[in-house]
Short mmCIF file of C-alpha atoms and ligand atoms in Angstrom, two decimals:
data_model
loop_
_atom_site.label_atom_id
_atom_site.label_comp_id
_atom_site.label_asym_id
_atom_site.label_seq_id
_atom_site.Cartn_x
_atom_site.Cartn_y
_atom_site.Cartn_z
CA UNK A 1 -14.41 -13.73 -7.94
CA UNK A 2 -10.88 -13.64 -9.29
CA UNK A 3 -10.09 -14.43 -12.89
CA UNK A 4 -6.55 -14.82 -14.19
CA UNK A 5 -6.25 -14.91 -17.96
CA UNK A 6 -3.19 -16.02 -19.92
CA UNK A 7 -0.65 -14.58 -17.49
CA UNK A 8 3.04 -14.38 -18.46
CA UNK A 9 5.93 -13.28 -16.27
CA UNK A 10 9.69 -13.58 -16.74
CA UNK A 11 12.59 -12.28 -14.71
CA UNK A 12 15.34 -11.77 -17.27
CA UNK A 13 15.85 -15.17 -18.92
CA UNK A 14 13.89 -16.95 -16.19
CA UNK A 15 10.43 -17.69 -17.62
CA UNK A 16 8.35 -18.19 -14.49
CA UNK A 17 4.71 -17.92 -15.60
CA UNK A 18 3.89 -18.98 -19.15
CA UNK A 19 0.19 -18.59 -19.70
CA UNK A 20 -1.56 -19.17 -16.40
CA UNK A 21 -5.36 -19.39 -16.56
CA UNK A 22 -7.17 -19.70 -13.27
CA UNK A 23 -10.53 -18.74 -11.83
CA UNK A 24 -11.11 -18.52 -8.10
CA UNK A 25 -14.75 -18.55 -7.01
CA UNK A 26 -16.09 -16.42 -4.19
CA UNK A 27 -15.96 -18.23 -0.87
CA UNK A 28 -13.98 -21.20 -2.08
CA UNK A 29 -10.71 -22.51 -0.69
CA UNK A 30 -8.24 -23.08 -3.46
CA UNK A 31 -4.96 -24.82 -2.78
CA UNK A 32 -2.08 -24.21 -5.17
CA UNK A 33 0.60 -26.89 -5.20
CA UNK A 34 3.85 -27.07 -7.13
CA UNK A 35 7.56 -27.49 -6.68
CA UNK A 36 9.72 -24.92 -4.93
CA UNK A 37 10.64 -22.24 -7.43
CA UNK A 38 7.77 -23.05 -9.76
CA UNK A 39 6.34 -19.56 -9.32
CA UNK A 40 3.57 -20.01 -6.77
CA UNK A 41 4.56 -16.95 -4.73
CA UNK A 42 5.05 -14.92 -7.90
CA UNK A 43 1.58 -15.91 -9.12
CA UNK A 44 -0.10 -14.96 -5.87
CA UNK A 45 1.71 -11.61 -5.65
CA UNK A 46 0.22 -10.68 -9.01
CA UNK A 47 -3.24 -10.72 -7.42
CA UNK A 48 -2.47 -7.70 -5.24
CA UNK A 49 -0.44 -5.85 -7.84
CA UNK A 50 2.93 -6.28 -6.13
CA UNK A 51 4.27 -7.85 -9.31
CA UNK A 52 3.13 -6.65 -12.73
CA UNK A 53 2.75 -9.30 -15.45
CA UNK A 54 4.50 -9.08 -18.80
CA UNK A 55 1.25 -10.11 -20.46
CA UNK A 56 -2.23 -11.22 -19.45
CA UNK A 57 -5.13 -9.97 -17.36
CA UNK A 58 -6.33 -10.27 -13.81
CA UNK A 59 -9.90 -9.46 -12.83
CA UNK A 60 -10.89 -9.00 -9.20
CA UNK A 61 -14.67 -8.78 -8.83
CA UNK A 62 -14.83 -7.71 -12.45
CA UNK A 63 -12.15 -5.00 -12.19
CA UNK A 64 -9.07 -5.39 -14.37
CA UNK A 65 -6.20 -4.66 -11.96
CA UNK A 66 -3.09 -4.95 -14.14
CA UNK A 67 -3.14 -1.34 -15.29
CA UNK A 68 -4.74 0.29 -12.26
CA UNK A 69 -3.24 3.42 -10.75
CA UNK A 70 -1.85 3.24 -7.22
CA UNK A 71 -4.83 4.77 -5.45
CA UNK A 72 -7.30 2.52 -7.27
CA UNK A 73 -5.10 -0.44 -6.50
CA UNK A 74 -5.21 0.58 -2.84
CA UNK A 75 -8.96 -0.17 -2.75
CA UNK A 76 -8.43 -3.57 -4.34
CA UNK A 77 -5.62 -4.42 -1.94
CA UNK A 78 -7.90 -3.69 1.00
CA UNK A 79 -10.00 -6.70 -0.03
CA UNK A 80 -6.97 -8.95 0.34
CA UNK A 81 -4.99 -10.13 3.32
CA UNK A 82 -1.72 -11.87 2.69
CA UNK A 83 0.38 -14.13 4.88
CA UNK A 84 3.89 -14.07 3.46
CA UNK A 85 6.12 -17.11 3.19
CA UNK A 86 8.66 -15.71 5.67
CA UNK A 87 5.98 -13.86 7.70
CA UNK A 88 7.56 -10.52 6.62
CA UNK A 89 6.89 -8.79 9.92
CA UNK A 90 8.18 -5.22 10.05
CA UNK A 91 11.19 -5.71 12.27
CA UNK A 92 11.37 -2.14 13.49
CA UNK A 93 7.86 -2.41 14.98
CA UNK A 94 6.30 -4.23 17.89
CA UNK A 95 3.83 -7.07 17.36
CA UNK A 96 0.92 -4.72 18.11
CA UNK A 97 2.16 -2.11 15.63
CA UNK A 98 2.53 -4.82 13.02
CA UNK A 99 -1.00 -6.09 13.49
CA UNK A 100 -2.51 -2.60 13.57
CA UNK A 101 -0.68 -1.49 10.41
CA UNK A 102 -3.38 -2.57 7.97
CA UNK A 103 -6.17 -1.50 10.32
CA UNK A 104 -4.84 2.06 10.33
CA UNK A 105 -4.80 2.16 6.56
CA UNK A 106 -7.88 0.21 5.55
CA UNK A 107 -10.37 1.12 8.31
CA UNK A 108 -11.34 4.31 10.11
CA UNK A 109 -11.31 2.70 13.54
CA UNK A 110 -10.32 4.87 16.49
CA UNK A 111 -7.19 3.92 18.49
CA UNK A 112 -9.20 2.18 21.22
CA UNK A 113 -11.05 0.01 18.73
CA UNK A 114 -7.79 -0.76 16.91
CA UNK A 115 -6.20 -2.01 20.11
CA UNK A 116 -9.22 -4.19 20.75
CA UNK A 117 -9.11 -5.71 17.27
CA UNK A 118 -5.36 -6.28 17.56
CA UNK A 119 -5.90 -8.31 20.73
CA UNK A 120 -8.78 -10.23 19.15
CA UNK A 121 -6.76 -11.05 16.05
CA UNK A 122 -3.81 -12.25 18.10
CA UNK A 123 -6.15 -14.35 20.24
CA UNK A 124 -7.53 -15.99 17.09
CA UNK A 125 -4.06 -17.30 16.25
CA UNK A 126 -3.52 -18.36 19.86
CA UNK A 127 -1.22 -15.56 20.99
CA UNK A 128 -1.64 -13.59 24.17
CA UNK A 129 0.48 -10.97 25.91
CA UNK A 130 2.94 -10.63 23.03
CA UNK A 131 1.75 -7.19 21.93
CA UNK A 132 4.86 -5.36 23.05
CA UNK A 133 7.46 -7.85 21.87
CA UNK A 134 9.66 -7.14 18.86
CA UNK A 135 9.68 -9.66 15.98
CA UNK A 136 13.25 -10.78 16.75
CA UNK A 137 12.04 -11.96 20.16
CA UNK A 138 9.59 -14.42 18.57
CA UNK A 139 10.16 -17.97 17.35
CA UNK A 140 9.63 -18.73 13.66
CA UNK A 141 6.21 -20.23 14.27
CA UNK A 142 5.11 -17.30 16.39
CA UNK A 143 6.20 -14.89 13.67
CA UNK A 144 4.07 -16.73 11.20
CA UNK A 145 1.08 -16.54 13.50
CA UNK A 146 1.58 -12.81 14.03
CA UNK A 147 1.80 -12.49 10.24
CA UNK A 148 -1.51 -14.30 10.01
CA UNK A 149 -3.08 -12.07 12.68
CA UNK A 150 -1.88 -9.04 10.72
CA UNK A 151 -3.38 -10.38 7.49
CA UNK A 152 -6.83 -11.13 8.95
CA UNK A 153 -7.10 -8.11 11.28
CA UNK A 154 -8.94 -5.79 8.88
CA UNK A 155 -11.50 -8.40 7.72
CA UNK A 156 -10.29 -8.96 4.18
CA UNK A 157 -12.64 -10.84 1.85
CA UNK A 158 -9.85 -12.82 0.25
CA UNK A 159 -6.90 -14.23 2.15
CA UNK A 160 -3.72 -15.40 0.47
CA UNK A 161 -1.66 -17.83 2.49
CA UNK A 162 1.88 -18.43 1.24
CA UNK A 163 2.98 -21.69 2.86
CA UNK A 164 1.14 -21.17 6.16
CA UNK A 165 2.34 -24.42 7.70
CA UNK A 166 5.95 -24.52 6.49
CA UNK A 167 8.39 -24.10 9.36
CA UNK A 168 5.81 -24.74 12.07
CA UNK A 169 5.47 -27.85 14.19
CA UNK A 170 2.78 -30.26 12.90
CA UNK A 171 0.35 -29.58 15.74
CA UNK A 172 0.43 -25.81 15.29
CA UNK A 173 0.27 -26.31 11.53
CA UNK A 174 -2.93 -28.26 11.95
CA UNK A 175 -4.29 -25.54 14.24
CA UNK A 176 -3.61 -22.97 11.55
CA UNK A 177 -5.30 -25.13 8.95
CA UNK A 178 -8.32 -25.38 11.28
CA UNK A 179 -8.32 -21.61 11.66
CA UNK A 180 -8.31 -21.20 7.89
CA UNK A 181 -11.23 -23.58 7.65
CA UNK A 182 -13.14 -21.79 10.42
CA UNK A 183 -12.69 -18.41 8.78
CA UNK A 184 -14.05 -19.80 5.56
CA UNK A 185 -17.12 -21.23 7.26
CA UNK A 186 -17.85 -18.35 9.65
CA UNK A 187 -16.82 -15.37 7.56
CA UNK A 188 -17.22 -16.79 4.05
CA UNK A 189 -13.77 -15.57 3.07
CA UNK A 190 -12.16 -16.72 -0.12
CA UNK A 191 -8.87 -18.48 0.61
CA UNK A 192 -5.91 -19.17 -1.65
CA UNK A 193 -3.39 -21.44 0.01
CA UNK A 194 0.05 -22.27 -1.27
CA UNK A 195 1.33 -25.41 0.38
CA UNK A 196 3.35 -28.58 -0.04
CA UNK A 197 1.40 -30.29 2.69
CA UNK A 198 -0.93 -32.72 0.91
CA UNK A 199 -2.66 -33.94 4.09
CA UNK A 200 -3.91 -30.47 4.98
CA UNK A 201 -4.68 -29.72 1.34
CA UNK A 202 -7.11 -32.63 1.22
CA UNK A 203 -8.58 -31.44 4.50
CA UNK A 204 -9.43 -27.84 3.58
CA UNK A 205 -9.38 -27.56 -0.19
CA UNK A 206 -12.51 -27.18 -2.27
CA UNK A 207 -10.24 -27.42 -5.27
CA UNK A 208 -6.54 -28.05 -5.78
CA UNK A 209 -4.55 -26.57 -8.66
CA UNK A 210 -1.07 -27.63 -9.69
CA UNK A 211 1.40 -25.14 -11.14
CA UNK A 212 3.99 -26.81 -13.34
CA UNK A 213 6.10 -25.48 -16.21
CA UNK A 214 4.61 -22.01 -15.82
CA UNK A 215 1.03 -23.21 -16.29
CA UNK A 216 -1.83 -24.62 -14.24
CA UNK A 217 -1.70 -28.18 -15.53
CA UNK A 218 -4.70 -29.47 -13.65
CA UNK A 219 -7.37 -28.21 -11.29
CA UNK A 220 -10.05 -30.17 -9.49
CA UNK A 221 -11.52 -31.36 -6.21
CA UNK A 222 -9.19 -33.31 -3.91
CA UNK A 223 -10.83 -36.52 -5.12
CA UNK A 224 -10.28 -35.62 -8.75
CA UNK A 225 -6.65 -34.73 -8.09
CA UNK A 226 -6.05 -37.99 -6.23
CA UNK A 227 -7.47 -39.91 -9.18
CA UNK A 228 -5.66 -37.82 -11.80
CA UNK A 229 -4.02 -39.74 -14.59
CA UNK A 230 -1.38 -37.07 -15.04
CA UNK A 231 1.95 -38.62 -14.07
CA UNK A 232 3.35 -35.24 -12.94
CA UNK A 233 0.52 -34.87 -10.43
CA UNK A 234 0.79 -38.43 -9.19
CA UNK A 235 4.53 -37.98 -8.68
CA UNK A 236 4.04 -34.73 -6.79
CA UNK A 237 1.20 -35.71 -4.50
CA UNK A 238 2.91 -38.95 -3.55
CA UNK A 239 6.26 -37.24 -3.12
CA UNK A 240 8.23 -39.58 -5.36
CA UNK A 241 11.71 -38.85 -6.64
CA UNK A 242 11.09 -41.06 -9.68
CA UNK A 243 8.85 -39.69 -12.42
CA UNK A 244 8.47 -37.10 -15.15
CA UNK A 245 9.43 -34.15 -12.89
CA UNK A 246 13.14 -33.59 -12.98
CA UNK A 247 14.29 -33.45 -9.43
CA UNK A 248 17.70 -31.84 -9.50
CA UNK B 1 30.58 -9.50 -29.69
CA UNK B 2 32.49 -6.55 -28.29
CA UNK B 3 30.11 -4.13 -29.92
CA UNK B 4 27.13 -5.94 -28.51
CA UNK B 5 28.42 -5.85 -24.96
CA UNK B 6 29.31 -2.22 -25.36
CA UNK B 7 25.77 -1.45 -26.46
CA UNK B 8 24.25 -3.46 -23.65
CA UNK B 9 26.44 -1.62 -21.15
CA UNK B 10 25.22 1.67 -22.56
CA UNK B 11 21.67 0.35 -22.54
CA UNK B 12 21.80 -0.71 -18.93
CA UNK B 13 23.36 2.63 -18.00
CA UNK B 14 20.42 4.50 -19.48
CA UNK B 15 18.01 2.00 -18.01
CA UNK B 16 19.42 2.69 -14.54
CA UNK B 17 19.34 6.41 -15.19
CA UNK B 18 15.67 5.99 -16.08
CA UNK B 19 15.04 4.04 -12.87
CA UNK B 20 16.59 6.79 -10.76
CA UNK B 21 14.72 9.46 -12.69
CA UNK B 22 11.35 7.84 -12.12
CA UNK B 23 12.21 7.26 -8.45
CA UNK B 24 13.03 10.96 -8.04
CA UNK B 25 9.82 11.95 -9.84
CA UNK B 26 7.65 9.69 -7.72
CA UNK B 27 9.37 10.83 -4.53
CA UNK B 28 8.92 14.53 -5.30
CA UNK B 29 5.25 13.93 -6.03
CA UNK B 30 4.82 12.12 -2.72
CA UNK B 31 6.66 14.81 -0.77
CA UNK B 32 4.16 17.41 -1.97
CA UNK B 33 1.12 15.21 -1.53
CA UNK B 34 -0.76 14.45 1.66
CA UNK B 35 -1.10 12.44 3.81
CA UNK B 36 2.43 12.63 5.13
CA UNK B 37 4.10 9.91 7.12
CA UNK B 38 4.83 12.40 9.88
CA UNK B 39 6.19 10.02 12.52
CA UNK B 40 8.63 8.40 10.13
CA UNK B 41 9.75 11.84 8.95
CA UNK B 42 10.48 13.05 12.48
CA UNK B 43 12.28 9.81 13.29
CA UNK B 44 14.42 10.28 10.17
CA UNK B 45 15.20 13.91 11.04
CA UNK B 46 16.62 12.62 14.29
CA UNK B 47 18.46 9.75 12.64
CA UNK B 48 20.03 11.87 9.91
CA UNK B 49 20.51 15.05 11.90
CA UNK B 50 21.00 14.58 15.61
CA UNK B 51 22.81 11.25 15.41
CA UNK B 52 25.27 12.64 12.85
CA UNK B 53 26.39 15.50 15.10
CA UNK B 54 29.39 13.66 16.62
CA UNK B 55 30.76 12.61 13.23
CA UNK B 56 30.23 16.05 11.73
CA UNK B 57 31.78 17.76 14.79
CA UNK B 58 34.95 15.70 14.52
CA UNK B 59 35.43 15.94 10.76
CA UNK B 60 34.61 19.66 10.67
CA UNK B 61 36.97 20.40 13.56
CA UNK B 62 39.90 18.56 12.02
CA UNK B 63 39.05 19.85 8.55
CA UNK B 64 39.17 23.38 9.95
CA UNK B 65 42.41 22.72 11.81
CA UNK B 66 44.29 21.31 8.83
CA UNK B 67 43.01 23.93 6.42
CA UNK B 68 44.04 26.60 8.95
CA UNK B 69 47.43 24.96 9.22
CA UNK B 70 48.16 24.88 5.46
CA UNK B 71 46.87 28.43 4.93
CA UNK B 72 49.17 29.61 7.70
CA UNK B 73 52.13 27.90 6.01
CA UNK B 74 51.14 29.36 2.66
CA UNK B 75 50.99 32.95 3.87
CA UNK B 76 54.15 32.53 5.90
CA UNK B 77 56.10 31.14 2.96
CA UNK B 78 54.89 33.36 0.13
CA UNK B 79 54.15 36.69 1.78
CA UNK B 80 56.09 36.55 4.96
CA UNK B 81 55.96 36.78 8.68
CA UNK B 82 52.98 38.77 9.99
CA UNK B 83 50.82 38.21 6.93
CA UNK B 84 49.30 35.00 8.31
CA UNK B 85 46.41 36.88 9.91
CA UNK B 86 45.09 37.69 6.42
CA UNK B 87 44.34 34.00 5.99
CA UNK B 88 41.12 34.38 8.00
CA UNK B 89 38.74 35.08 5.10
CA UNK B 90 40.41 32.45 2.90
CA UNK B 91 40.02 29.81 5.54
CA UNK B 92 36.40 30.70 6.20
CA UNK B 93 35.54 30.92 2.51
CA UNK B 94 37.21 27.64 1.61
CA UNK B 95 35.60 25.87 4.51
CA UNK B 96 32.06 27.14 4.06
CA UNK B 97 32.00 26.91 0.26
CA UNK B 98 33.81 23.66 -0.37
CA UNK B 99 35.42 21.72 2.41
CA UNK B 100 32.62 21.43 4.95
CA UNK B 101 29.84 20.64 2.42
CA UNK B 102 32.05 17.95 0.84
CA UNK B 103 33.12 16.48 4.17
CA UNK B 104 29.56 16.43 5.47
CA UNK B 105 28.29 14.95 2.18
CA UNK B 106 30.87 12.16 2.23
CA UNK B 107 30.48 11.41 5.92
CA UNK B 108 26.69 11.25 5.66
CA UNK B 109 26.93 9.05 2.57
CA UNK B 110 28.88 6.62 4.67
CA UNK B 111 26.75 6.90 7.77
CA UNK B 112 23.21 7.50 6.53
CA UNK B 113 23.29 6.41 2.87
CA UNK B 114 24.63 3.00 3.76
CA UNK B 115 22.13 2.62 6.61
CA UNK B 116 19.23 3.49 4.30
CA UNK B 117 20.40 0.94 1.72
CA UNK B 118 20.91 -1.75 4.35
CA UNK B 119 17.56 -1.17 6.03
CA UNK B 120 15.48 -0.97 2.86
CA UNK B 121 17.49 -3.78 1.23
CA UNK B 122 16.79 -6.05 4.19
CA UNK B 123 13.11 -5.14 3.98
CA UNK B 124 13.17 -5.99 0.29
CA UNK B 125 14.71 -9.45 0.60
CA UNK B 126 12.51 -10.40 3.57
CA UNK B 127 9.30 -9.41 1.70
CA UNK B 128 8.63 -6.48 4.06
CA UNK B 129 8.35 -4.19 1.05
CA UNK B 130 5.71 -6.53 -0.40
CA UNK B 131 3.99 -6.50 2.99
CA UNK B 132 3.84 -2.70 2.91
CA UNK B 133 2.01 -2.85 -0.42
CA UNK B 134 -0.38 -5.51 0.81
CA UNK B 135 -1.20 -3.52 3.96
CA UNK B 136 -1.96 -0.37 2.03
CA UNK B 137 1.27 1.58 2.40
CA UNK B 138 3.11 2.70 -0.71
CA UNK B 139 6.82 2.05 -0.01
CA UNK B 140 7.78 5.23 -1.81
CA UNK B 141 5.50 7.36 0.31
CA UNK B 142 6.27 5.41 3.46
CA UNK B 143 10.04 4.95 3.14
CA UNK B 144 11.57 6.99 0.33
CA UNK B 145 9.76 10.32 0.63
CA UNK B 146 10.38 10.90 4.38
CA UNK B 147 14.04 9.90 4.08
CA UNK B 148 14.60 12.16 1.09
CA UNK B 149 12.93 15.12 2.75
CA UNK B 150 14.84 14.52 5.99
CA UNK B 151 18.20 14.42 4.18
CA UNK B 152 17.26 17.46 2.09
CA UNK B 153 16.58 19.46 5.26
CA UNK B 154 19.25 18.03 7.52
CA UNK B 155 22.31 18.20 5.26
CA UNK B 156 22.24 22.04 5.12
CA UNK B 157 21.70 22.14 8.90
CA UNK B 158 24.64 19.85 9.50
CA UNK B 159 26.73 21.88 7.06
CA UNK B 160 25.91 25.14 8.80
CA UNK B 161 26.83 23.52 12.10
CA UNK B 162 30.03 22.18 10.52
CA UNK B 163 30.84 25.64 9.16
CA UNK B 164 30.74 27.08 12.65
CA UNK B 165 32.90 24.30 14.10
CA UNK B 166 35.34 24.39 11.16
CA UNK B 167 35.74 28.15 11.10
CA UNK B 168 36.21 28.14 14.88
CA UNK B 169 38.85 25.44 14.51
CA UNK B 170 40.69 27.45 11.83
CA UNK B 171 40.60 30.47 14.13
CA UNK B 172 41.78 28.34 17.02
CA UNK B 173 44.76 26.98 15.10
CA UNK B 174 45.90 30.40 13.84
CA UNK B 175 45.08 32.73 16.68
CA UNK B 176 45.32 30.54 19.73
CA UNK B 177 47.97 28.02 18.72
CA UNK B 178 50.15 30.06 16.34
CA UNK B 179 49.65 33.46 17.94
CA UNK B 180 48.37 35.26 14.83
CA UNK B 181 46.91 38.74 15.42
CA UNK B 182 43.32 38.27 16.58
CA UNK B 183 42.02 41.65 15.35
CA UNK B 184 43.33 41.43 11.82
CA UNK B 185 42.15 37.84 11.48
CA UNK B 186 38.69 38.63 12.79
CA UNK B 187 38.15 41.97 11.01
CA UNK B 188 39.25 40.63 7.66
CA UNK B 189 37.04 37.61 7.97
CA UNK B 190 34.03 39.79 8.70
CA UNK B 191 34.98 42.17 5.90
CA UNK B 192 35.47 39.65 3.12
CA UNK B 193 33.33 36.65 3.98
CA UNK B 194 29.88 37.01 2.43
CA UNK B 195 26.69 35.41 3.64
CA UNK B 196 26.42 34.11 0.06
CA UNK B 197 29.58 32.02 0.59
CA UNK B 198 27.86 30.20 3.40
CA UNK B 199 24.58 29.92 1.48
CA UNK B 200 26.35 28.40 -1.55
CA UNK B 201 27.61 25.65 0.70
CA UNK B 202 24.16 25.06 2.13
CA UNK B 203 22.56 24.89 -1.33
CA UNK B 204 25.11 22.28 -2.35
CA UNK B 205 24.50 20.34 0.84
CA UNK B 206 20.77 20.21 0.10
CA UNK B 207 21.52 18.59 -3.27
CA UNK B 208 23.92 16.16 -1.60
CA UNK B 209 21.15 15.22 0.82
CA UNK B 210 18.84 14.31 -2.07
CA UNK B 211 21.60 12.27 -3.71
CA UNK B 212 22.33 10.32 -0.53
CA UNK B 213 18.70 9.44 0.20
CA UNK B 214 17.75 8.63 -3.39
CA UNK B 215 20.81 6.46 -4.07
CA UNK B 216 20.35 4.60 -0.76
CA UNK B 217 16.64 3.97 -1.38
CA UNK B 218 17.19 3.06 -5.03
CA UNK B 219 19.87 0.51 -4.22
CA UNK B 220 17.91 -0.84 -1.26
CA UNK B 221 14.71 -1.28 -3.26
CA UNK B 222 16.49 -3.20 -6.01
CA UNK B 223 18.49 -5.41 -3.65
CA UNK B 224 18.04 -9.10 -4.25
CA UNK B 225 19.73 -12.37 -3.44
CA UNK B 226 19.94 -12.47 0.33
CA UNK B 227 22.47 -10.96 2.70
CA UNK B 228 25.08 -10.72 -0.01
CA UNK B 229 22.75 -8.59 -2.11
CA UNK B 230 22.17 -6.23 0.80
CA UNK B 231 25.92 -5.92 1.31
CA UNK B 232 26.40 -5.05 -2.34
CA UNK B 233 23.61 -2.48 -2.22
CA UNK B 234 25.25 -0.85 0.79
CA UNK B 235 28.70 -0.68 -0.77
CA UNK B 236 27.33 0.58 -4.07
CA UNK B 237 25.38 3.29 -2.30
CA UNK B 238 28.48 4.70 -0.64
CA UNK B 239 30.51 4.55 -3.86
CA UNK B 240 27.82 5.98 -6.15
CA UNK B 241 26.73 8.67 -3.69
CA UNK B 242 30.30 9.78 -2.91
CA UNK B 243 31.35 10.01 -6.55
CA UNK B 244 28.14 11.80 -7.52
CA UNK B 245 28.65 14.27 -4.69
CA UNK B 246 32.20 15.09 -5.73
CA UNK B 247 31.24 15.55 -9.37
CA UNK B 248 28.08 17.52 -8.61
CA UNK B 249 30.07 19.68 -6.20
CA UNK B 250 32.32 20.84 -9.01
CA UNK B 251 29.41 21.46 -11.36
CA UNK B 252 27.52 23.47 -8.73
CA UNK B 253 30.63 25.48 -7.81
CA UNK B 254 30.95 26.33 -11.48
CA UNK B 255 27.26 27.11 -11.96
CA UNK B 256 26.56 29.12 -8.80
CA UNK B 257 27.82 32.72 -8.89
CA UNK B 258 31.00 33.24 -6.87
CA UNK B 259 29.61 36.36 -5.27
CA UNK B 260 26.37 38.29 -5.22
CA UNK B 261 27.92 41.73 -4.67
CA UNK B 262 28.93 42.54 -8.25
N1 LIG C 301 11.60 -10.32 -7.62
C1 LIG C 301 12.18 -11.33 -8.32
N2 LIG C 301 13.19 -11.06 -9.17
C2 LIG C 301 13.75 -12.04 -9.89
N3 LIG C 301 13.40 -13.32 -9.83
C3 LIG C 301 12.40 -13.68 -9.00
C4 LIG C 301 11.74 -12.70 -8.19
N4 LIG C 301 10.79 -13.32 -7.47
C5 LIG C 301 10.86 -14.63 -7.81
N5 LIG C 301 11.83 -14.85 -8.72
C6 LIG C 301 12.14 -16.15 -9.35
O1 LIG C 301 10.94 -16.71 -9.80
C7 LIG C 301 10.95 -18.11 -9.59
C8 LIG C 301 9.72 -18.52 -8.82
O2 LIG C 301 9.81 -18.07 -7.49
P1 LIG C 301 8.68 -18.28 -6.40
O3 LIG C 301 7.39 -17.80 -6.93
O4 LIG C 301 9.16 -17.67 -5.15
O5 LIG C 301 8.64 -19.86 -6.26
P2 LIG C 301 7.74 -20.71 -5.27
O6 LIG C 301 6.88 -21.54 -6.16
O7 LIG C 301 8.68 -21.58 -4.50
O8 LIG C 301 6.99 -19.78 -4.40
C9 LIG C 301 12.25 -18.44 -8.91
O9 LIG C 301 13.14 -18.93 -9.87
C10 LIG C 301 12.72 -17.12 -8.36
O10 LIG C 301 14.12 -17.07 -8.34
MG1 LIG C 302 7.12 -19.34 -2.51
#
């Protein structure tokens, strides 16, 4: 279980998070929605200690991680897999080296086993025979899928997906959403998904949370969110230019 | 108003100094702590060392030639015909103590420092640094430490190599081109040039290596704002590293003893 308590983060004058409270239950799929630039990526990066908050606490399975030392943080990070918004593949390495990177650091698998798991992970995201390609030889959607294979390769308990379907054609996007759903059901992983795609949110989410003005303004099941009386939420989920959210 | 901006300038200067200080501290700790990123380190040795040989060869050769040329003119003008052969030790001393370390430092700032800043800066803005963290690799241990150690080791090696090329070029200009007496030139060089002169240059080069790697990594890791930010980080690295090298060179020349034999 992950518990975020009263989290604040600013970059200079830019107040991004202003008191976020959020609890993520074990095994649930939580979708975080919000405008571009509202701080969704920043929030999620706090969970693995890449960004340190100005104020507030984060508990992962009961352990407060904000003030952990690097080697203790290493253990916590091994529970997480993260798919980055821009895939963030290491561009000096082949696809196989990318996918095996976490395996080499979080498991004690031998090289043969690592190669096997790399192939398996790539197969899960529908890629075959790309092991020796370099990232610049892949299309945007393929990069994202390799990024996903890299994030799930070492069996993390919690997977953070930063816009998994953005920049991918709708059919592949749906396939990725199905994969996320399958991993939840088969492996009982906890998933945190950042997305703008309301259709897939309704499909996979146990709960949906909206980040607005530096806070989680509402959290609930897809049904509850659809019926929300909050005008901000109605405007966002229906994608309307008119409403309380300033759009320029 | 003016006072405030002056204070904030001073504040940000010390803040940046603090950033660099903590980066150096963390890097030193990681260099002495296992496990090492051995493959990256070897790759960097090659990148910093072997790939810099052409640049260092050229600059050292022409540095040696021009220093040989001016020393020849100096002796000829102030002492007279026939005295030029006594320039040998001066040329060798000047080259190994000052000119080659500085030339190598500046050339490697341009070649390696900028490459480090560009590579790490690109990794920063494309979230690859974040990805390192999430996959269990500390960017300092994985990127900064091996680069710093490689520069620390390779700069003295390149300088020693440059010394040989430069001194040979000075000899070539005087003895081969200008017909200076080979025996006097050679004997005097052996007589007056101390191993310490060469070692001083190598010690300085080792410091320059640390400066180049640390400034490049520091600027790369704090790059932000897309391709433009990476460009700025690269330019700043070359400027900051070059200026620091020239200033530190003077301070080290002043601090290190001129000779060890009394
Ligand atoms: N490392 C950083 N340094 C400074 N500002 C940042 C940094 N990361 C994000 N920001 C700023 O924080 C805000 C939220 O960004 P982000 O979390 O990426 O938004 P999104 O909700 O689209 O994922 C933006 O204004 C962005 O410019
Ligand atoms: Mg984002």
